[in-house]
């Protein structure tokens, strides 16, 4: 997303100018809180392996808490919170929510500022940054800051949009933008654009167990920075930063690393070797990142570096098309390396996905928006695939 001078706008500016609450979850409504609790409990206990008893009387610093729906859950478990959020527009809802749930005394500090401006002498048992760190130009520096704010043995939790896991999401952004351009819809955060997105994706979105509304997803993911190449992050980039700060990988969501599986506890690896093994192992999980398919390693070959690079290049080209108004769709080709890699995997859903991807890149070259929509709707092999875009990495600071 660019401003009128062609410069990339910050996530914060985008939310403020468009008055978007990107993760609006109506937790005060009947049943919504219970549902929210189930998901957050599953995230912490089953995926990130942090027991809920960890939070009792512990200090948690959360950057970018938005209107506080996630922080509220940690408060309900007994955590003392320091909340740092630069968007003043969400503050009334945050205060109101904590008041409604009778948890306002759990907020030790509430600061209306960004992560770069936050200064403290304290250290924390947990530091959380969900949904924005990857979009910052100084994200490595800010991740280093987070590591430095952890007490010895403390836990950092960061979520980011994984580059490879975002393939199908950016593909959806590309389809939407192509159709909007053919319909002469210039403003992407307009009702006309959202209506086009509904036509294309609403039916599929309804089958997901998403917490937020279709409109919030559309504005935050399809129209927003998600379409910008620089804002994607990868485990390969994040892990060395935490390692340099004396932290080590603890867990992730989705759970994908089996670095510690099938090994004896007496076979202790250095942090460096453990991380190296984990990153090597990542190539075996490449298909999972692209598609979200949970197929066993035994029948899925690891991706070679040239396959990984070809996907990276494809995502870069699609992002560039989406972020400039005069991109040429004919320059975006389905990479032969990816096609060959997927062709060798003998599962029907993978074959279907491969065939649909190949067709889609041809369909998108048409100048007939109705033809694109109708044909896209026949591609179930992509419509039912969501990839693994949103990732959490959890890391611990050495004692
Ligand atoms: C996608 S929302 C995620 C909100 C919440 N953490 C969640 O996961 O539900 C991103 C949040 O990060 C905030 N944010 C953006 N830039 C930030 C910065 N530089 N420092 C701290 N927070 C920031 C935004 O205002 C917004 O509240």
PDB file of N, CA, C and O in Angstrom, residues 107-151:
ATOM      1  N   UNK A 107      -4.021  -3.851  34.639  1.00  0.00           N
ATOM      2  CA  UNK A 107      -3.159  -3.025  33.782  1.00  0.00           C
ATOM      3  C   UNK A 107      -2.272  -2.155  34.666  1.00  0.00           C
ATOM      4  O   UNK A 107      -2.738  -1.242  35.336  1.00  0.00           O
ATOM      5  N   UNK A 108      -0.973  -2.482  34.665  1.00  0.00           N
ATOM      6  CA  UNK A 108      -0.016  -1.697  35.461  1.00  0.00           C
ATOM      7  C   UNK A 108       0.327  -0.395  34.739  1.00  0.00           C
ATOM      8  O   UNK A 108       0.435   0.648  35.350  1.00  0.00           O
ATOM      9  N   UNK A 109       0.560  -0.519  33.420  1.00  0.00           N
ATOM     10  CA  UNK A 109       0.882   0.661  32.611  1.00  0.00           C
ATOM     11  C   UNK A 109       0.199   0.523  31.271  1.00  0.00           C
ATOM     12  O   UNK A 109       0.167  -0.582  30.709  1.00  0.00           O
ATOM     13  N   UNK A 110      -0.285   1.663  30.774  1.00  0.00           N
ATOM     14  CA  UNK A 110      -0.864   1.691  29.429  1.00  0.00           C
ATOM     15  C   UNK A 110      -0.237   2.890  28.736  1.00  0.00           C
ATOM     16  O   UNK A 110      -0.390   4.022  29.186  1.00  0.00           O
ATOM     17  N   UNK A 111       0.518   2.613  27.669  1.00  0.00           N
ATOM     18  CA  UNK A 111       1.227   3.717  27.013  1.00  0.00           C
ATOM     19  C   UNK A 111       0.805   3.828  25.564  1.00  0.00           C
ATOM     20  O   UNK A 111       0.776   2.845  24.847  1.00  0.00           O
ATOM     21  N   UNK A 112       0.476   5.062  25.168  1.00  0.00           N
ATOM     22  CA  UNK A 112       0.058   5.319  23.795  1.00  0.00           C
ATOM     23  C   UNK A 112       1.287   5.677  22.957  1.00  0.00           C
ATOM     24  O   UNK A 112       1.557   6.824  22.673  1.00  0.00           O
ATOM     25  N   UNK A 113       2.048   4.641  22.599  1.00  0.00           N
ATOM     26  CA  UNK A 113       3.229   4.872  21.775  1.00  0.00           C
ATOM     27  C   UNK A 113       3.605   3.608  21.028  1.00  0.00           C
ATOM     28  O   UNK A 113       3.063   2.533  21.304  1.00  0.00           O
ATOM     29  N   UNK A 114       4.524   3.758  20.070  1.00  0.00           N
ATOM     30  CA  UNK A 114       4.991   2.603  19.309  1.00  0.00           C
ATOM     31  C   UNK A 114       6.138   1.908  20.017  1.00  0.00           C
ATOM     32  O   UNK A 114       6.707   2.450  20.978  1.00  0.00           O
ATOM     33  N   UNK A 115       6.488   0.753  19.540  1.00  0.00           N
ATOM     34  CA  UNK A 115       7.554  -0.052  20.172  1.00  0.00           C
ATOM     35  C   UNK A 115       8.882   0.699  20.182  1.00  0.00           C
ATOM     36  O   UNK A 115       9.631   0.610  21.155  1.00  0.00           O
ATOM     37  N   UNK A 116       9.176   1.479  19.124  1.00  0.00           N
ATOM     38  CA  UNK A 116      10.470   2.181  19.063  1.00  0.00           C
ATOM     39  C   UNK A 116      10.593   3.200  20.196  1.00  0.00           C
ATOM     40  O   UNK A 116      11.686   3.438  20.704  1.00  0.00           O
ATOM     41  N   UNK A 117       9.459   3.812  20.563  1.00  0.00           N
ATOM     42  CA  UNK A 117       9.503   4.910  21.556  1.00  0.00           C
ATOM     43  C   UNK A 117       9.453   4.399  22.987  1.00  0.00           C
ATOM     44  O   UNK A 117       9.684   5.158  23.923  1.00  0.00           O
ATOM     45  N   UNK A 118       9.130   3.130  23.173  1.00  0.00           N
ATOM     46  CA  UNK A 118       8.934   2.626  24.540  1.00  0.00           C
ATOM     47  C   UNK A 118      10.280   2.481  25.248  1.00  0.00           C
ATOM     48  O   UNK A 118      11.208   1.867  24.727  1.00  0.00           O
ATOM     49  N   UNK A 119      10.364   3.070  26.452  1.00  0.00           N
ATOM     50  CA  UNK A 119      11.597   3.002  27.240  1.00  0.00           C
ATOM     51  C   UNK A 119      11.250   2.517  28.638  1.00  0.00           C
ATOM     52  O   UNK A 119      10.259   2.965  29.221  1.00  0.00           O
ATOM     53  N   UNK A 120      12.044   1.613  29.177  1.00  0.00           N
ATOM     54  CA  UNK A 120      11.805   1.137  30.542  1.00  0.00           C
ATOM     55  C   UNK A 120      13.099   0.592  31.133  1.00  0.00           C
ATOM     56  O   UNK A 120      14.012   0.207  30.394  1.00  0.00           O
ATOM     57  N   UNK A 121      13.127   0.531  32.444  1.00  0.00           N
ATOM     58  CA  UNK A 121      14.259  -0.106  33.142  1.00  0.00           C
ATOM     59  C   UNK A 121      13.886  -1.538  33.490  1.00  0.00           C
ATOM     60  O   UNK A 121      14.715  -2.315  33.949  1.00  0.00           O
ATOM     61  N   UNK A 122      12.601  -1.878  33.313  1.00  0.00           N
ATOM     62  CA  UNK A 122      12.109  -3.189  33.771  1.00  0.00           C
ATOM     63  C   UNK A 122      12.396  -4.301  32.774  1.00  0.00           C
ATOM     64  O   UNK A 122      12.629  -4.050  31.606  1.00  0.00           O
ATOM     65  N   UNK A 123      12.335  -5.526  33.267  1.00  0.00           N
ATOM     66  CA  UNK A 123      12.321  -6.677  32.355  1.00  0.00           C
ATOM     67  C   UNK A 123      11.048  -7.474  32.685  1.00  0.00           C
ATOM     68  O   UNK A 123      10.448  -7.296  33.745  1.00  0.00           O
ATOM     69  N   UNK A 124      10.647  -8.347  31.762  1.00  0.00           N
ATOM     70  CA  UNK A 124       9.318  -8.974  31.848  1.00  0.00           C
ATOM     71  C   UNK A 124       9.407 -10.492  31.693  1.00  0.00           C
ATOM     72  O   UNK A 124      10.294 -11.011  31.010  1.00  0.00           O
ATOM     73  N   UNK A 125       8.421 -11.170  32.308  1.00  0.00           N
ATOM     74  CA  UNK A 125       8.376 -12.639  32.183  1.00  0.00           C
ATOM     75  C   UNK A 125       7.951 -13.043  30.776  1.00  0.00           C
ATOM     76  O   UNK A 125       8.338 -14.098  30.292  1.00  0.00           O
ATOM     77  N   UNK A 126       7.109 -12.202  30.171  1.00  0.00           N
ATOM     78  CA  UNK A 126       6.723 -12.466  28.780  1.00  0.00           C
ATOM     79  C   UNK A 126       6.605 -11.143  28.025  1.00  0.00           C
ATOM     80  O   UNK A 126       6.103 -10.152  28.573  1.00  0.00           O
ATOM     81  N   UNK A 127       7.083 -11.145  26.780  1.00  0.00           N
ATOM     82  CA  UNK A 127       6.883  -9.972  25.919  1.00  0.00           C
ATOM     83  C   UNK A 127       6.189 -10.466  24.646  1.00  0.00           C
ATOM     84  O   UNK A 127       6.619 -11.437  24.025  1.00  0.00           O
ATOM     85  N   UNK A 128       5.078  -9.794  24.297  1.00  0.00           N
ATOM     86  CA  UNK A 128       4.250 -10.230  23.170  1.00  0.00           C
ATOM     87  C   UNK A 128       4.209  -9.123  22.114  1.00  0.00           C
ATOM     88  O   UNK A 128       4.081  -7.940  22.446  1.00  0.00           O
ATOM     89  N   UNK A 129       4.317  -9.509  20.845  1.00  0.00           N
ATOM     90  CA  UNK A 129       4.102  -8.553  19.740  1.00  0.00           C
ATOM     91  C   UNK A 129       3.415  -9.325  18.617  1.00  0.00           C
ATOM     92  O   UNK A 129       4.054 -10.106  17.920  1.00  0.00           O
ATOM     93  N   UNK A 130       2.118  -9.127  18.496  1.00  0.00           N
ATOM     94  CA  UNK A 130       1.352  -9.885  17.494  1.00  0.00           C
ATOM     95  C   UNK A 130       0.887  -8.972  16.369  1.00  0.00           C
ATOM     96  O   UNK A 130       0.303  -7.919  16.616  1.00  0.00           O
ATOM     97  N   UNK A 131       1.140  -9.401  15.159  1.00  0.00           N
ATOM     98  CA  UNK A 131       0.459  -8.817  13.999  1.00  0.00           C
ATOM     99  C   UNK A 131       1.025  -7.539  13.429  1.00  0.00           C
ATOM    100  O   UNK A 131       0.366  -6.917  12.602  1.00  0.00           O
ATOM    101  N   UNK A 132       2.211  -7.088  13.849  1.00  0.00           N
ATOM    102  CA  UNK A 132       2.727  -5.846  13.241  1.00  0.00           C
ATOM    103  C   UNK A 132       4.234  -5.817  13.061  1.00  0.00           C
ATOM    104  O   UNK A 132       4.740  -5.105  12.188  1.00  0.00           O
ATOM    105  N   UNK A 133       4.973  -6.585  13.880  1.00  0.00           N
ATOM    106  CA  UNK A 133       6.433  -6.420  13.910  1.00  0.00           C
ATOM    107  C   UNK A 133       7.056  -6.596  12.523  1.00  0.00           C
ATOM    108  O   UNK A 133       7.961  -5.849  12.127  1.00  0.00           O
ATOM    109  N   UNK A 134       6.538  -7.586  11.776  1.00  0.00           N
ATOM    110  CA  UNK A 134       7.109  -7.889  10.451  1.00  0.00           C
ATOM    111  C   UNK A 134       6.948  -6.735   9.466  1.00  0.00           C
ATOM    112  O   UNK A 134       7.657  -6.671   8.474  1.00  0.00           O
ATOM    113  N   UNK A 135       6.014  -5.821   9.737  1.00  0.00           N
ATOM    114  CA  UNK A 135       5.768  -4.724   8.792  1.00  0.00           C
ATOM    115  C   UNK A 135       6.711  -3.535   9.024  1.00  0.00           C
ATOM    116  O   UNK A 135       6.726  -2.607   8.230  1.00  0.00           O
ATOM    117  N   UNK A 136       7.460  -3.551  10.141  1.00  0.00           N
ATOM    118  CA  UNK A 136       8.292  -2.390  10.479  1.00  0.00           C
ATOM    119  C   UNK A 136       9.616  -2.432   9.714  1.00  0.00           C
ATOM    120  O   UNK A 136      10.244  -3.489   9.611  1.00  0.00           O
ATOM    121  N   UNK A 137      10.073  -1.284   9.209  1.00  0.00           N
ATOM    122  CA  UNK A 137      11.357  -1.275   8.495  1.00  0.00           C
ATOM    123  C   UNK A 137      12.536  -1.662   9.397  1.00  0.00           C
ATOM    124  O   UNK A 137      13.524  -2.190   8.923  1.00  0.00           O
ATOM    125  N   UNK A 138      12.391  -1.396  10.727  1.00  0.00           N
ATOM    126  CA  UNK A 138      13.479  -1.739  11.661  1.00  0.00           C
ATOM    127  C   UNK A 138      13.125  -2.984  12.484  1.00  0.00           C
ATOM    128  O   UNK A 138      13.398  -3.065  13.672  1.00  0.00           O
ATOM    129  N   UNK A 139      12.501  -3.972  11.837  1.00  0.00           N
ATOM    130  CA  UNK A 139      11.972  -5.115  12.599  1.00  0.00           C
ATOM    131  C   UNK A 139      13.060  -5.929  13.310  1.00  0.00           C
ATOM    132  O   UNK A 139      12.836  -6.424  14.417  1.00  0.00           O
ATOM    133  N   UNK A 140      14.259  -6.059  12.694  1.00  0.00           N
ATOM    134  CA  UNK A 140      15.326  -6.833  13.369  1.00  0.00           C
ATOM    135  C   UNK A 140      15.730  -6.140  14.675  1.00  0.00           C
ATOM    136  O   UNK A 140      15.916  -6.775  15.704  1.00  0.00           O
ATOM    137  N   UNK A 141      15.854  -4.810  14.574  1.00  0.00           N
ATOM    138  CA  UNK A 141      16.234  -4.025  15.754  1.00  0.00           C
ATOM    139  C   UNK A 141      15.159  -4.150  16.847  1.00  0.00           C
ATOM    140  O   UNK A 141      15.463  -4.282  18.036  1.00  0.00           O
ATOM    141  N   UNK A 142      13.887  -4.133  16.425  1.00  0.00           N
ATOM    142  CA  UNK A 142      12.799  -4.212  17.401  1.00  0.00           C
ATOM    143  C   UNK A 142      12.678  -5.620  17.999  1.00  0.00           C
ATOM    144  O   UNK A 142      12.326  -5.789  19.157  1.00  0.00           O
ATOM    145  N   UNK A 143      13.012  -6.638  17.206  1.00  0.00           N
ATOM    146  CA  UNK A 143      13.018  -8.000  17.750  1.00  0.00           C
ATOM    147  C   UNK A 143      14.143  -8.132  18.776  1.00  0.00           C
ATOM    148  O   UNK A 143      13.974  -8.747  19.840  1.00  0.00           O
ATOM    149  N   UNK A 144      15.270  -7.492  18.470  1.00  0.00           N
ATOM    150  CA  UNK A 144      16.393  -7.481  19.418  1.00  0.00           C
ATOM    151  C   UNK A 144      15.962  -6.779  20.719  1.00  0.00           C
ATOM    152  O   UNK A 144      16.276  -7.212  21.821  1.00  0.00           O
ATOM    153  N   UNK A 145      15.192  -5.692  20.548  1.00  0.00           N
ATOM    154  CA  UNK A 145      14.705  -4.954  21.726  1.00  0.00           C
ATOM    155  C   UNK A 145      13.815  -5.865  22.590  1.00  0.00           C
ATOM    156  O   UNK A 145      13.929  -5.895  23.811  1.00  0.00           O
ATOM    157  N   UNK A 146      12.936  -6.609  21.918  1.00  0.00           N
ATOM    158  CA  UNK A 146      12.035  -7.527  22.647  1.00  0.00           C
ATOM    159  C   UNK A 146      12.851  -8.552  23.430  1.00  0.00           C
ATOM    160  O   UNK A 146      12.589  -8.796  24.618  1.00  0.00           O
ATOM    161  N   UNK A 147      13.867  -9.133  22.785  1.00  0.00           N
ATOM    162  CA  UNK A 147      14.699 -10.137  23.473  1.00  0.00           C
ATOM    163  C   UNK A 147      15.348  -9.517  24.713  1.00  0.00           C
ATOM    164  O   UNK A 147      15.418 -10.135  25.776  1.00  0.00           O
ATOM    165  N   UNK A 148      15.811  -8.261  24.562  1.00  0.00           N
ATOM    166  CA  UNK A 148      16.485  -7.577  25.664  1.00  0.00           C
ATOM    167  C   UNK A 148      15.544  -7.224  26.811  1.00  0.00           C
ATOM    168  O   UNK A 148      15.993  -6.961  27.927  1.00  0.00           O
ATOM    169  N   UNK A 149      14.248  -7.198  26.549  1.00  0.00           N
ATOM    170  CA  UNK A 149      13.282  -6.849  27.602  1.00  0.00           C
ATOM    171  C   UNK A 149      12.836  -8.077  28.405  1.00  0.00           C
ATOM    172  O   UNK A 149      12.060  -7.967  29.346  1.00  0.00           O
ATOM    173  N   UNK A 150      13.308  -9.255  27.998  1.00  0.00           N
ATOM    174  CA  UNK A 150      12.902 -10.479  28.698  1.00  0.00           C
ATOM    175  C   UNK A 150      13.774 -10.708  29.936  1.00  0.00           C
ATOM    176  O   UNK A 150      15.003 -10.557  29.872  1.00  0.00           O
ATOM    177  N   UNK A 151      13.153 -11.120  31.017  1.00  0.00           N
ATOM    178  CA  UNK A 151      13.913 -11.554  32.195  1.00  0.00           C
ATOM    179  C   UNK A 151      14.601 -12.868  31.836  1.00  0.00           C
ATOM    180  O   UNK A 151      14.128 -13.581  30.933  1.00  0.00           O
TER     181      UNK A 151
END
